[in-house]
Tab-separated table of N, CA, C and O in Angstrom:
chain	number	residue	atom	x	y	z
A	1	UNK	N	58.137	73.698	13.817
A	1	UNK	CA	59.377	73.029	14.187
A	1	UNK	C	59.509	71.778	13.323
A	1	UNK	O	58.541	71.026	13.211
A	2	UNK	N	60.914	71.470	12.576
A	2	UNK	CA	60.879	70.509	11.664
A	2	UNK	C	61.187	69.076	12.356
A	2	UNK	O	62.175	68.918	13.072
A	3	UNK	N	60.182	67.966	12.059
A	3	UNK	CA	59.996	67.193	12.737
A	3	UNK	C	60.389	65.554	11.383
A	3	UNK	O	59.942	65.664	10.241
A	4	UNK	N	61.006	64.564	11.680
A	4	UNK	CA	61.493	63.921	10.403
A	4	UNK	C	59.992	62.388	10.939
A	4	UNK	O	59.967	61.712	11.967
A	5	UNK	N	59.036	62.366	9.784
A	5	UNK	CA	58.292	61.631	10.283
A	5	UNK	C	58.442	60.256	10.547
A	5	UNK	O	57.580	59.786	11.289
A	6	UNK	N	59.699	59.147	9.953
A	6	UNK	CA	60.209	58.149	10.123
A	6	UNK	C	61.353	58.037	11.579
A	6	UNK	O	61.770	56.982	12.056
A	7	UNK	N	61.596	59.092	11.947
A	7	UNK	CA	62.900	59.118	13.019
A	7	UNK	C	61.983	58.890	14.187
A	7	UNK	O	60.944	59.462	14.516
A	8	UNK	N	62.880	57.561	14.903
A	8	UNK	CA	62.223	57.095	16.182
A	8	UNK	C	62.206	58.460	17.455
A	8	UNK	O	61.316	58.596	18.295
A	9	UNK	N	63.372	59.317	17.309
A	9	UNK	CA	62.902	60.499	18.050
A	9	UNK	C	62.224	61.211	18.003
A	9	UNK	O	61.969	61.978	18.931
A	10	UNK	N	61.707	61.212	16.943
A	10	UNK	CA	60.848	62.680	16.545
A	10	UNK	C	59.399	61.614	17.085
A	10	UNK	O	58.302	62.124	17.316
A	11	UNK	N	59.596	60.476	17.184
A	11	UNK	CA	57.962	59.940	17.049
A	11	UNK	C	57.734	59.539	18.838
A	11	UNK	O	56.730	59.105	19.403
A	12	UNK	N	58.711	59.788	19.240
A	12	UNK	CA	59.243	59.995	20.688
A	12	UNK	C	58.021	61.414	21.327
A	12	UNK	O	56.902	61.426	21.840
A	13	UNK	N	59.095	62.502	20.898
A	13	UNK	CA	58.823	63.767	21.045
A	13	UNK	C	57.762	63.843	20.969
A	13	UNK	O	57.205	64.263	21.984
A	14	UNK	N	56.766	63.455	19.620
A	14	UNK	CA	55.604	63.385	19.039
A	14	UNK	C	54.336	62.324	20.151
A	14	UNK	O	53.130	62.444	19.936
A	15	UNK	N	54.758	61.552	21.048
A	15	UNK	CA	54.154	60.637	21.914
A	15	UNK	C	53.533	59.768	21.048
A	15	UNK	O	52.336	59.556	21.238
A	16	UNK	N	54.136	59.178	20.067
A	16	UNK	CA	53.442	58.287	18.989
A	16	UNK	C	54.010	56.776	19.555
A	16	UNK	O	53.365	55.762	19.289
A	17	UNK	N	55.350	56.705	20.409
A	17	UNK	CA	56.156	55.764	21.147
A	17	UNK	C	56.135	55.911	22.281
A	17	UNK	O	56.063	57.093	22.616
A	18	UNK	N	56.177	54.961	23.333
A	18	UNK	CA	56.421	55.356	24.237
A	18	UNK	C	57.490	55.464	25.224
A	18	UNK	O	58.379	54.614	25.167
A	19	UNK	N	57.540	56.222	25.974
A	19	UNK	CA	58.985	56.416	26.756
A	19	UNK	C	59.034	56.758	28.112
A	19	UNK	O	58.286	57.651	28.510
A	20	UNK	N	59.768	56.210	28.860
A	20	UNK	CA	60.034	57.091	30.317
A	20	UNK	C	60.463	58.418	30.332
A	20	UNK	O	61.489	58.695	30.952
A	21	UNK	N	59.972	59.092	29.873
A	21	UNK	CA	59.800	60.976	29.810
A	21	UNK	C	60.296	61.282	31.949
A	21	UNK	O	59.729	60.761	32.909
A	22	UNK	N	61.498	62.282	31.962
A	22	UNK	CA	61.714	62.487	33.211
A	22	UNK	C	61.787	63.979	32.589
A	22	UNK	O	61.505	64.681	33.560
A	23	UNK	N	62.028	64.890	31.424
A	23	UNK	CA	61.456	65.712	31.157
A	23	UNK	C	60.884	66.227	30.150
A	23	UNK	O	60.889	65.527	29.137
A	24	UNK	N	60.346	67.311	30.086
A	24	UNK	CA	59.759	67.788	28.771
A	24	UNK	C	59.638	69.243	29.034
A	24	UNK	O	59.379	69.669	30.160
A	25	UNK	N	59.848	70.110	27.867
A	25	UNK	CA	59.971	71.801	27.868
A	25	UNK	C	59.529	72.056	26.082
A	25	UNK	O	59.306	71.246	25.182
A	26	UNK	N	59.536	73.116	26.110
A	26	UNK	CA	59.258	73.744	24.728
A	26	UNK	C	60.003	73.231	23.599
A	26	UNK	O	59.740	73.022	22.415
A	27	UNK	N	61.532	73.024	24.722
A	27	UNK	CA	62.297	72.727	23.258
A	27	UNK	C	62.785	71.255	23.084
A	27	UNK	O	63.035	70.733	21.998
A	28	UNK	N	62.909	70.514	24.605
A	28	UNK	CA	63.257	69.310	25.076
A	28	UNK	C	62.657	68.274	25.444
A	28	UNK	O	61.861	68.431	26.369
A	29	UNK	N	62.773	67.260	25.026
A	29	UNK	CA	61.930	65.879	25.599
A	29	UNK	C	63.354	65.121	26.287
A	29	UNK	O	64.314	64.872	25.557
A	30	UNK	N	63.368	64.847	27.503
A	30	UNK	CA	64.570	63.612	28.232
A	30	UNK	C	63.837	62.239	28.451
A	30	UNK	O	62.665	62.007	28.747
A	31	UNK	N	64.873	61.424	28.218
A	31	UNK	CA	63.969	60.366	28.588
A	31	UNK	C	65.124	59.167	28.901
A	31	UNK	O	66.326	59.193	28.637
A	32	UNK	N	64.286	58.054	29.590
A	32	UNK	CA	65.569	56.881	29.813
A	32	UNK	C	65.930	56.261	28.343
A	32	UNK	O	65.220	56.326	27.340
A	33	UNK	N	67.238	55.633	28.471
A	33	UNK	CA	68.072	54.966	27.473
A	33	UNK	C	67.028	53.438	27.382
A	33	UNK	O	66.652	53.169	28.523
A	34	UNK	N	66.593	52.608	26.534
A	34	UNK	CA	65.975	51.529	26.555
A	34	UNK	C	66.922	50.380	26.596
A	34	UNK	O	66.576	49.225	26.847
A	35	UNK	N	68.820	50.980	26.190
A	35	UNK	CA	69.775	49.943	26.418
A	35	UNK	C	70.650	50.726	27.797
A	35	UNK	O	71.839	50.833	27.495
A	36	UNK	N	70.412	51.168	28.915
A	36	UNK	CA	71.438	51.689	29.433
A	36	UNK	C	72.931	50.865	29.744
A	36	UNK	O	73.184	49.668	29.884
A	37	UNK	N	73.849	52.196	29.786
A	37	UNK	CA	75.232	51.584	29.744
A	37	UNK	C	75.191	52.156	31.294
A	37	UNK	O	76.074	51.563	31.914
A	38	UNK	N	74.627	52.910	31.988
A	38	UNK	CA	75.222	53.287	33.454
A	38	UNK	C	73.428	53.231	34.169
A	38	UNK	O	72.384	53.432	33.549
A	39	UNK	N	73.573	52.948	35.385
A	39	UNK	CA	72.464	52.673	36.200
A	39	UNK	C	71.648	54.270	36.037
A	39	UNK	O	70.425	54.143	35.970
A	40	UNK	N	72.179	55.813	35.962
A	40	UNK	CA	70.743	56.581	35.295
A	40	UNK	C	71.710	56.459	33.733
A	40	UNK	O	72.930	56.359	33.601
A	41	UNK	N	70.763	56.507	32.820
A	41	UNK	CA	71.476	56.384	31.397
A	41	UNK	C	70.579	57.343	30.758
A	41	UNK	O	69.764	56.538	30.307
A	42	UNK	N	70.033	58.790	30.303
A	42	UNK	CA	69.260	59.356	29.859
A	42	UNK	C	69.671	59.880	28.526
A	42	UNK	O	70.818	60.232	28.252
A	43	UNK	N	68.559	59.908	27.646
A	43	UNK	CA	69.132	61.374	26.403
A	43	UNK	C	68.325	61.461	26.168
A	43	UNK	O	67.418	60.714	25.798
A	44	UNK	N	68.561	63.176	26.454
A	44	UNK	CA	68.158	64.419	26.191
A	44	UNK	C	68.294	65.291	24.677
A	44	UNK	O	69.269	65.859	24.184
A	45	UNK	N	66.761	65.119	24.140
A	45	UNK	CA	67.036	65.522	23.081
A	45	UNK	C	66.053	66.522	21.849
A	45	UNK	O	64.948	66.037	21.610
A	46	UNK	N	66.293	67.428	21.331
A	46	UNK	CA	65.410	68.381	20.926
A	46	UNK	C	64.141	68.042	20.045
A	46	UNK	O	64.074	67.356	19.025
A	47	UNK	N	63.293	68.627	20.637
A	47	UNK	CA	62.479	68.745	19.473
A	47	UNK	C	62.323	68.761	17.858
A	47	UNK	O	61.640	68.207	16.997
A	48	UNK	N	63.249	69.622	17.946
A	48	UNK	CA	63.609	70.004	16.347
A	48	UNK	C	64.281	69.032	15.817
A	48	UNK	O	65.311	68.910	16.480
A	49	UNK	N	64.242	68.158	14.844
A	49	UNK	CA	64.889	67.219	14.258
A	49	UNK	C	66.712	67.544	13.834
A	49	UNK	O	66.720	67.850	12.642
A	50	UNK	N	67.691	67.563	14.214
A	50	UNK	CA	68.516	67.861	13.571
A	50	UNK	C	69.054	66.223	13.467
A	50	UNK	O	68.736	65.309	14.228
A	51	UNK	N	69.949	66.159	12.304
A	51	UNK	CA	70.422	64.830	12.103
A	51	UNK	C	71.484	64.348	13.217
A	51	UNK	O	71.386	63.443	14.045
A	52	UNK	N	72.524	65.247	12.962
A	52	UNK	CA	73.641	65.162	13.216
A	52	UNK	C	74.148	66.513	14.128
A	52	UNK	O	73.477	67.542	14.037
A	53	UNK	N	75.506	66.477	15.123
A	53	UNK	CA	76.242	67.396	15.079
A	53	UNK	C	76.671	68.173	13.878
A	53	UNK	O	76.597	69.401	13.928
A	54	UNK	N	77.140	67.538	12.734
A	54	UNK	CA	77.393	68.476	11.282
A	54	UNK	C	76.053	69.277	10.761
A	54	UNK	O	76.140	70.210	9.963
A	55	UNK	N	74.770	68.796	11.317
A	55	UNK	CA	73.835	69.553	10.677
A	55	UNK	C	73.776	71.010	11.587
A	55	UNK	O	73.112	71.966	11.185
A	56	UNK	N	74.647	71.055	13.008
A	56	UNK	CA	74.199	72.414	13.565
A	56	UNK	C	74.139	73.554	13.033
A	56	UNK	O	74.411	73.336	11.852
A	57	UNK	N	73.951	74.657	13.161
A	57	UNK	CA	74.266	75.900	12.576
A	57	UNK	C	74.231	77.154	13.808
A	57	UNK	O	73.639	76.945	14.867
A	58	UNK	N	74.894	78.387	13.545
A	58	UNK	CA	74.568	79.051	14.764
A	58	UNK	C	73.340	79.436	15.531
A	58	UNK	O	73.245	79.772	16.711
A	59	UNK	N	72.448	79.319	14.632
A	59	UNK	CA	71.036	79.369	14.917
A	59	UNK	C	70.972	78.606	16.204
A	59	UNK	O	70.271	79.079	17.097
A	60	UNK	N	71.699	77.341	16.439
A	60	UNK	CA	71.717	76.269	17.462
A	60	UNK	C	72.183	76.305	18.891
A	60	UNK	O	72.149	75.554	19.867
A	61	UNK	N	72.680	77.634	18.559
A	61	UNK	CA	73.870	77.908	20.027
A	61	UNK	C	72.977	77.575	21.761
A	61	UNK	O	73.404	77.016	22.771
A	62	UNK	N	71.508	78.268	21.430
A	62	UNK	CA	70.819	78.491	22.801
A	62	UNK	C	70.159	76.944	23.255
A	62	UNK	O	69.813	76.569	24.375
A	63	UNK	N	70.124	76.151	21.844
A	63	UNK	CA	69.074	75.147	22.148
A	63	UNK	C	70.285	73.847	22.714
A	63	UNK	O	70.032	72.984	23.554
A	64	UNK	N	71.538	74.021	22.016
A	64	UNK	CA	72.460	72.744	22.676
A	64	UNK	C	72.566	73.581	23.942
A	64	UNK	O	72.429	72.732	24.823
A	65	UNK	N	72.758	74.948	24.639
A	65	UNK	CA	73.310	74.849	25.992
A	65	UNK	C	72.041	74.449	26.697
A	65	UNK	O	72.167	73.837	27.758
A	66	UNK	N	71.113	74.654	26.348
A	66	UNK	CA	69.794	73.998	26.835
A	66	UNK	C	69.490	72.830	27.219
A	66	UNK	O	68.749	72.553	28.162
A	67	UNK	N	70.361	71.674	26.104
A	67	UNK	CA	70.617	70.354	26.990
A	67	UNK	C	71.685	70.251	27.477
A	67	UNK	O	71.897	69.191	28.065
A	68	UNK	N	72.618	71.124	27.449
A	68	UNK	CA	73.497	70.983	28.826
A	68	UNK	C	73.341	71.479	30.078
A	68	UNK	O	74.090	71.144	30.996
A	69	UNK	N	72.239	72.417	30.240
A	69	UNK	CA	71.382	73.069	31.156
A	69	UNK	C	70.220	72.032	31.687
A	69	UNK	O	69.844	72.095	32.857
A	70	UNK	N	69.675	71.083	30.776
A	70	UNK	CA	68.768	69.936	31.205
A	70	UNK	C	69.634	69.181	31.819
A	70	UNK	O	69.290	68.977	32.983
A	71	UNK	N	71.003	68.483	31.409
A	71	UNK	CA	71.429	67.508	31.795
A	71	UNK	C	71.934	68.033	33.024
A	71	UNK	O	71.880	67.219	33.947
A	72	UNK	N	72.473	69.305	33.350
A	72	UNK	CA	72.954	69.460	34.770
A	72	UNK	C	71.758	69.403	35.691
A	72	UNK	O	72.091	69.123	36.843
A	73	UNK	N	70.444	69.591	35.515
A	73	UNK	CA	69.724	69.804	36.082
A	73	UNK	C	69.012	68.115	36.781
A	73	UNK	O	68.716	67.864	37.949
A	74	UNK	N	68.908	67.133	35.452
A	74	UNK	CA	68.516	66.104	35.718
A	74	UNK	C	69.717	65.221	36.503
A	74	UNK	O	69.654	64.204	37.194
A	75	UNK	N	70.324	65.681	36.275
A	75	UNK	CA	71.917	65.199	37.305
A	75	UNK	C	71.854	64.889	38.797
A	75	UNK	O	72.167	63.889	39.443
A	76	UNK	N	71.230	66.345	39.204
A	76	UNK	CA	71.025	66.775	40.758
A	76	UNK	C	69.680	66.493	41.155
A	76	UNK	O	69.320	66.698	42.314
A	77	UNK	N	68.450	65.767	39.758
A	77	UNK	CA	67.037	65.371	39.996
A	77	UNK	C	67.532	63.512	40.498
A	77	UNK	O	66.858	62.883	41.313
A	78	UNK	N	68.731	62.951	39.846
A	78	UNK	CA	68.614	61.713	39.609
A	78	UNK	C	69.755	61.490	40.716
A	78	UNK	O	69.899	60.293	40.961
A	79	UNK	N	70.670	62.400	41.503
A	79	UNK	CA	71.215	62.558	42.717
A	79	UNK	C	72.558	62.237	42.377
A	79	UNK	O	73.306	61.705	43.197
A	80	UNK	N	72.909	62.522	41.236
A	80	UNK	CA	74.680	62.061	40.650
A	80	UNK	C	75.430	63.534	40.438
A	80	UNK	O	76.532	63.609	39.895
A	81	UNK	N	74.820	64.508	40.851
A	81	UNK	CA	75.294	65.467	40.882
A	81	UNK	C	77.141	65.540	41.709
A	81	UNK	O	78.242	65.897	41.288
A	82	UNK	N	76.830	65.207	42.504
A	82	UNK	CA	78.453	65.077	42.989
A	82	UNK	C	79.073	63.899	43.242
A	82	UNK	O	80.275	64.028	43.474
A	83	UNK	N	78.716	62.966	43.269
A	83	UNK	CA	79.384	61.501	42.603
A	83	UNK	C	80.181	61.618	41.126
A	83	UNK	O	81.403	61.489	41.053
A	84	UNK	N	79.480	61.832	40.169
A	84	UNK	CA	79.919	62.360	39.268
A	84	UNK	C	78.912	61.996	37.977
A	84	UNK	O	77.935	61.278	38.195
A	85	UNK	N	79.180	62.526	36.574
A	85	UNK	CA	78.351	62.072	35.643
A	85	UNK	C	79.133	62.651	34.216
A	85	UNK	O	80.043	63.443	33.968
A	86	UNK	N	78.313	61.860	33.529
A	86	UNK	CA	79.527	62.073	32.191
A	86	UNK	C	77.901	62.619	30.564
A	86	UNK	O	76.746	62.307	30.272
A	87	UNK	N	78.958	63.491	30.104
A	87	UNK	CA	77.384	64.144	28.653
A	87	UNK	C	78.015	63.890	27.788
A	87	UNK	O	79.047	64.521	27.562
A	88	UNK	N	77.579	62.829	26.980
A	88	UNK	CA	78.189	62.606	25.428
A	88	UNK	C	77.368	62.902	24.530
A	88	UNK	O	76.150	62.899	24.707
A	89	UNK	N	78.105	63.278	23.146
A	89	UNK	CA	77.474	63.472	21.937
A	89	UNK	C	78.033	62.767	21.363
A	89	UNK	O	79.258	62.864	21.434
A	90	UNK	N	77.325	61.477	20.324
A	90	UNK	CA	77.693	61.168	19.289
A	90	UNK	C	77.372	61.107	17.750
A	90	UNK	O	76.351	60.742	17.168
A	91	UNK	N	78.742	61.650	17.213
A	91	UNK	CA	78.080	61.833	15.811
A	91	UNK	C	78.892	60.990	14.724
A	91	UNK	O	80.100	60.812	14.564
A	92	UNK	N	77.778	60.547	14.048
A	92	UNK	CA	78.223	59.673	13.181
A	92	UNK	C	78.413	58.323	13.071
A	92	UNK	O	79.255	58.088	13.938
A	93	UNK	N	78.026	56.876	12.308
A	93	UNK	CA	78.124	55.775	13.123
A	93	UNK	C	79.324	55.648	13.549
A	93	UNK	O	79.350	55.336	14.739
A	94	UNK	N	80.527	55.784	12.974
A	94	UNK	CA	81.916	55.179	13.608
A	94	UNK	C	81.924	55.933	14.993
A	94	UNK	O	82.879	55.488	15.629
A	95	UNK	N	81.175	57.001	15.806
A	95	UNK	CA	80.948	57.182	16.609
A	95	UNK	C	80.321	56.743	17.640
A	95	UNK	O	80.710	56.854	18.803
A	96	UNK	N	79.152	56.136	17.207
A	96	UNK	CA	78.512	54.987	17.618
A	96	UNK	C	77.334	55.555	17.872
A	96	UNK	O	76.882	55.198	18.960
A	97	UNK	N	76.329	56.683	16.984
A	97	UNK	CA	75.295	57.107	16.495
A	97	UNK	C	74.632	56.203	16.113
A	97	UNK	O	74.791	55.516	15.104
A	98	UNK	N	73.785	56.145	16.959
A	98	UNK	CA	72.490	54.983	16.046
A	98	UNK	C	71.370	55.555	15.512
A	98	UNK	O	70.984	55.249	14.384
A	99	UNK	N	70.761	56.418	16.258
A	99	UNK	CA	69.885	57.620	15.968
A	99	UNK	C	70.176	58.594	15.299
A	99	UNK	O	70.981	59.393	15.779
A	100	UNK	N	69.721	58.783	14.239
A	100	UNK	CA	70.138	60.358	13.567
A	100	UNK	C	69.193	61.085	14.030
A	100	UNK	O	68.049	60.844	13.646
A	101	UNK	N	69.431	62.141	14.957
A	101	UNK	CA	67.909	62.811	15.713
A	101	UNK	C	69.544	63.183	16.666
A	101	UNK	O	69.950	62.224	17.322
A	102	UNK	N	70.215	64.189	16.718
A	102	UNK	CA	70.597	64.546	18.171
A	102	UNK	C	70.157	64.466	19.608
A	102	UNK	O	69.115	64.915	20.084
A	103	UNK	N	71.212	63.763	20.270
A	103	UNK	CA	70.795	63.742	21.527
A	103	UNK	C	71.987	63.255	22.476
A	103	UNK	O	72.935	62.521	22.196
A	104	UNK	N	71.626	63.939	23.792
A	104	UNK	CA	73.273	63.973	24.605
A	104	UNK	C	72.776	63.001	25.855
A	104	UNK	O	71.838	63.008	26.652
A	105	UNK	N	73.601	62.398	25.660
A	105	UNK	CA	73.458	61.070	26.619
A	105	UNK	C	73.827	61.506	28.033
A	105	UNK	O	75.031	61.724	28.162
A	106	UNK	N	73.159	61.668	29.015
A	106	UNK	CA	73.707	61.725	30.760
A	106	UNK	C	73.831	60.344	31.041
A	106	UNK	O	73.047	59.479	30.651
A	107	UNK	N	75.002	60.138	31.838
A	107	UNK	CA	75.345	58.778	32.079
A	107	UNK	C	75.627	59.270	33.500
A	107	UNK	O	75.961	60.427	33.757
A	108	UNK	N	75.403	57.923	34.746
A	108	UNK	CA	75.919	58.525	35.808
A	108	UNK	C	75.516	57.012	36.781
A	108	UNK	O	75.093	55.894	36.486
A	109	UNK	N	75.861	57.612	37.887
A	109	UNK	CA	75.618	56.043	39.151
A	109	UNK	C	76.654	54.884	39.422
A	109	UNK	O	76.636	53.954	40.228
A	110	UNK	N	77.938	55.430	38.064
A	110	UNK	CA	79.001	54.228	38.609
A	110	UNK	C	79.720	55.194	37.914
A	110	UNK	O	79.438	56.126	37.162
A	111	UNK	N	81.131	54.511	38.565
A	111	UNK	CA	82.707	54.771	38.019
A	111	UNK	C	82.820	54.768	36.061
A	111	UNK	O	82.801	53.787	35.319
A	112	UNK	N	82.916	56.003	35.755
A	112	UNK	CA	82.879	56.297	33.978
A	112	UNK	C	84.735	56.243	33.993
A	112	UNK	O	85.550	57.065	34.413
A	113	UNK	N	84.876	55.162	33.468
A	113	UNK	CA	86.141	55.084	32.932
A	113	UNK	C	86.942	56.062	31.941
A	113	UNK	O	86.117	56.878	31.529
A	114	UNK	N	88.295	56.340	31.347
A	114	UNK	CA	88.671	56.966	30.940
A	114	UNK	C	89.580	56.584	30.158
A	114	UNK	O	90.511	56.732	30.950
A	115	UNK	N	90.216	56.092	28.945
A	115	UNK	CA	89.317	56.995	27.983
A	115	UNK	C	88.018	55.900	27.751
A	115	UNK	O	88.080	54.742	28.164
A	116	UNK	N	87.009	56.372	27.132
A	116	UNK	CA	85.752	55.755	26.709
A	116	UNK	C	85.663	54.927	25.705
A	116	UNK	O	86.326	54.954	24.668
A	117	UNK	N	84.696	54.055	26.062
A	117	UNK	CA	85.169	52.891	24.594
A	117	UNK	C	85.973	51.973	24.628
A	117	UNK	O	86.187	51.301	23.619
């Protein structure tokens, strides 16, 4: 699995950093936000180094529903399941990507405004 040895996620994944890990699977490491914007603030994010959303390919299809399958799951672990909760991806800095390492942010525990930003 291609792993980028300078990317703070991959050194995440790798347990070379440390993190509040709430999960971990074959393909996924979740963990808390170290700046949260909402009281649970998590991202969930693969193993496999990809940079960006533009780097996906179809090869990718099983492993992104996988963190949308984590994030519903950690949703109803962290009890925001029906309050409500919001999954972002961002790509790119004008997006407000800081990490190049994909990863989908669960946000949840207060009122997510609309539009974002």
């Amino acid at each position: 699995m291609a792993q980028n040895q300078d990317c703070l996620f991959c050194r995440i994944v790798r347990n070379e950093i440390d993190a509040k890990i709430v999960h971990e699977d074959e393909d996924l490491v979740a963990f808390r936000d170290i700046s949260p914007q909402a009281p649970t603030h998590i991202l969930i994010v693969p193993r496999q180094h990809i940079a960006t959303l533009n780097d996906l390919t179809p090869d990718h299809q099983d492993l992104i529903g996988k963190m949308f399958l984590a994030a519903k799951d950690l949703a109803a672990q962290e009890g925001i399941e029906q309050s409500g909760y919001r999954c972002v991806f961002n790509c790119q800095r004008g997006a407000g990507q800081s990490v190049f390492h994909i990863h989908l942010h669960l946000l949840g525990g207060r009122a997510l405004n609309w539009p974002p930003g």
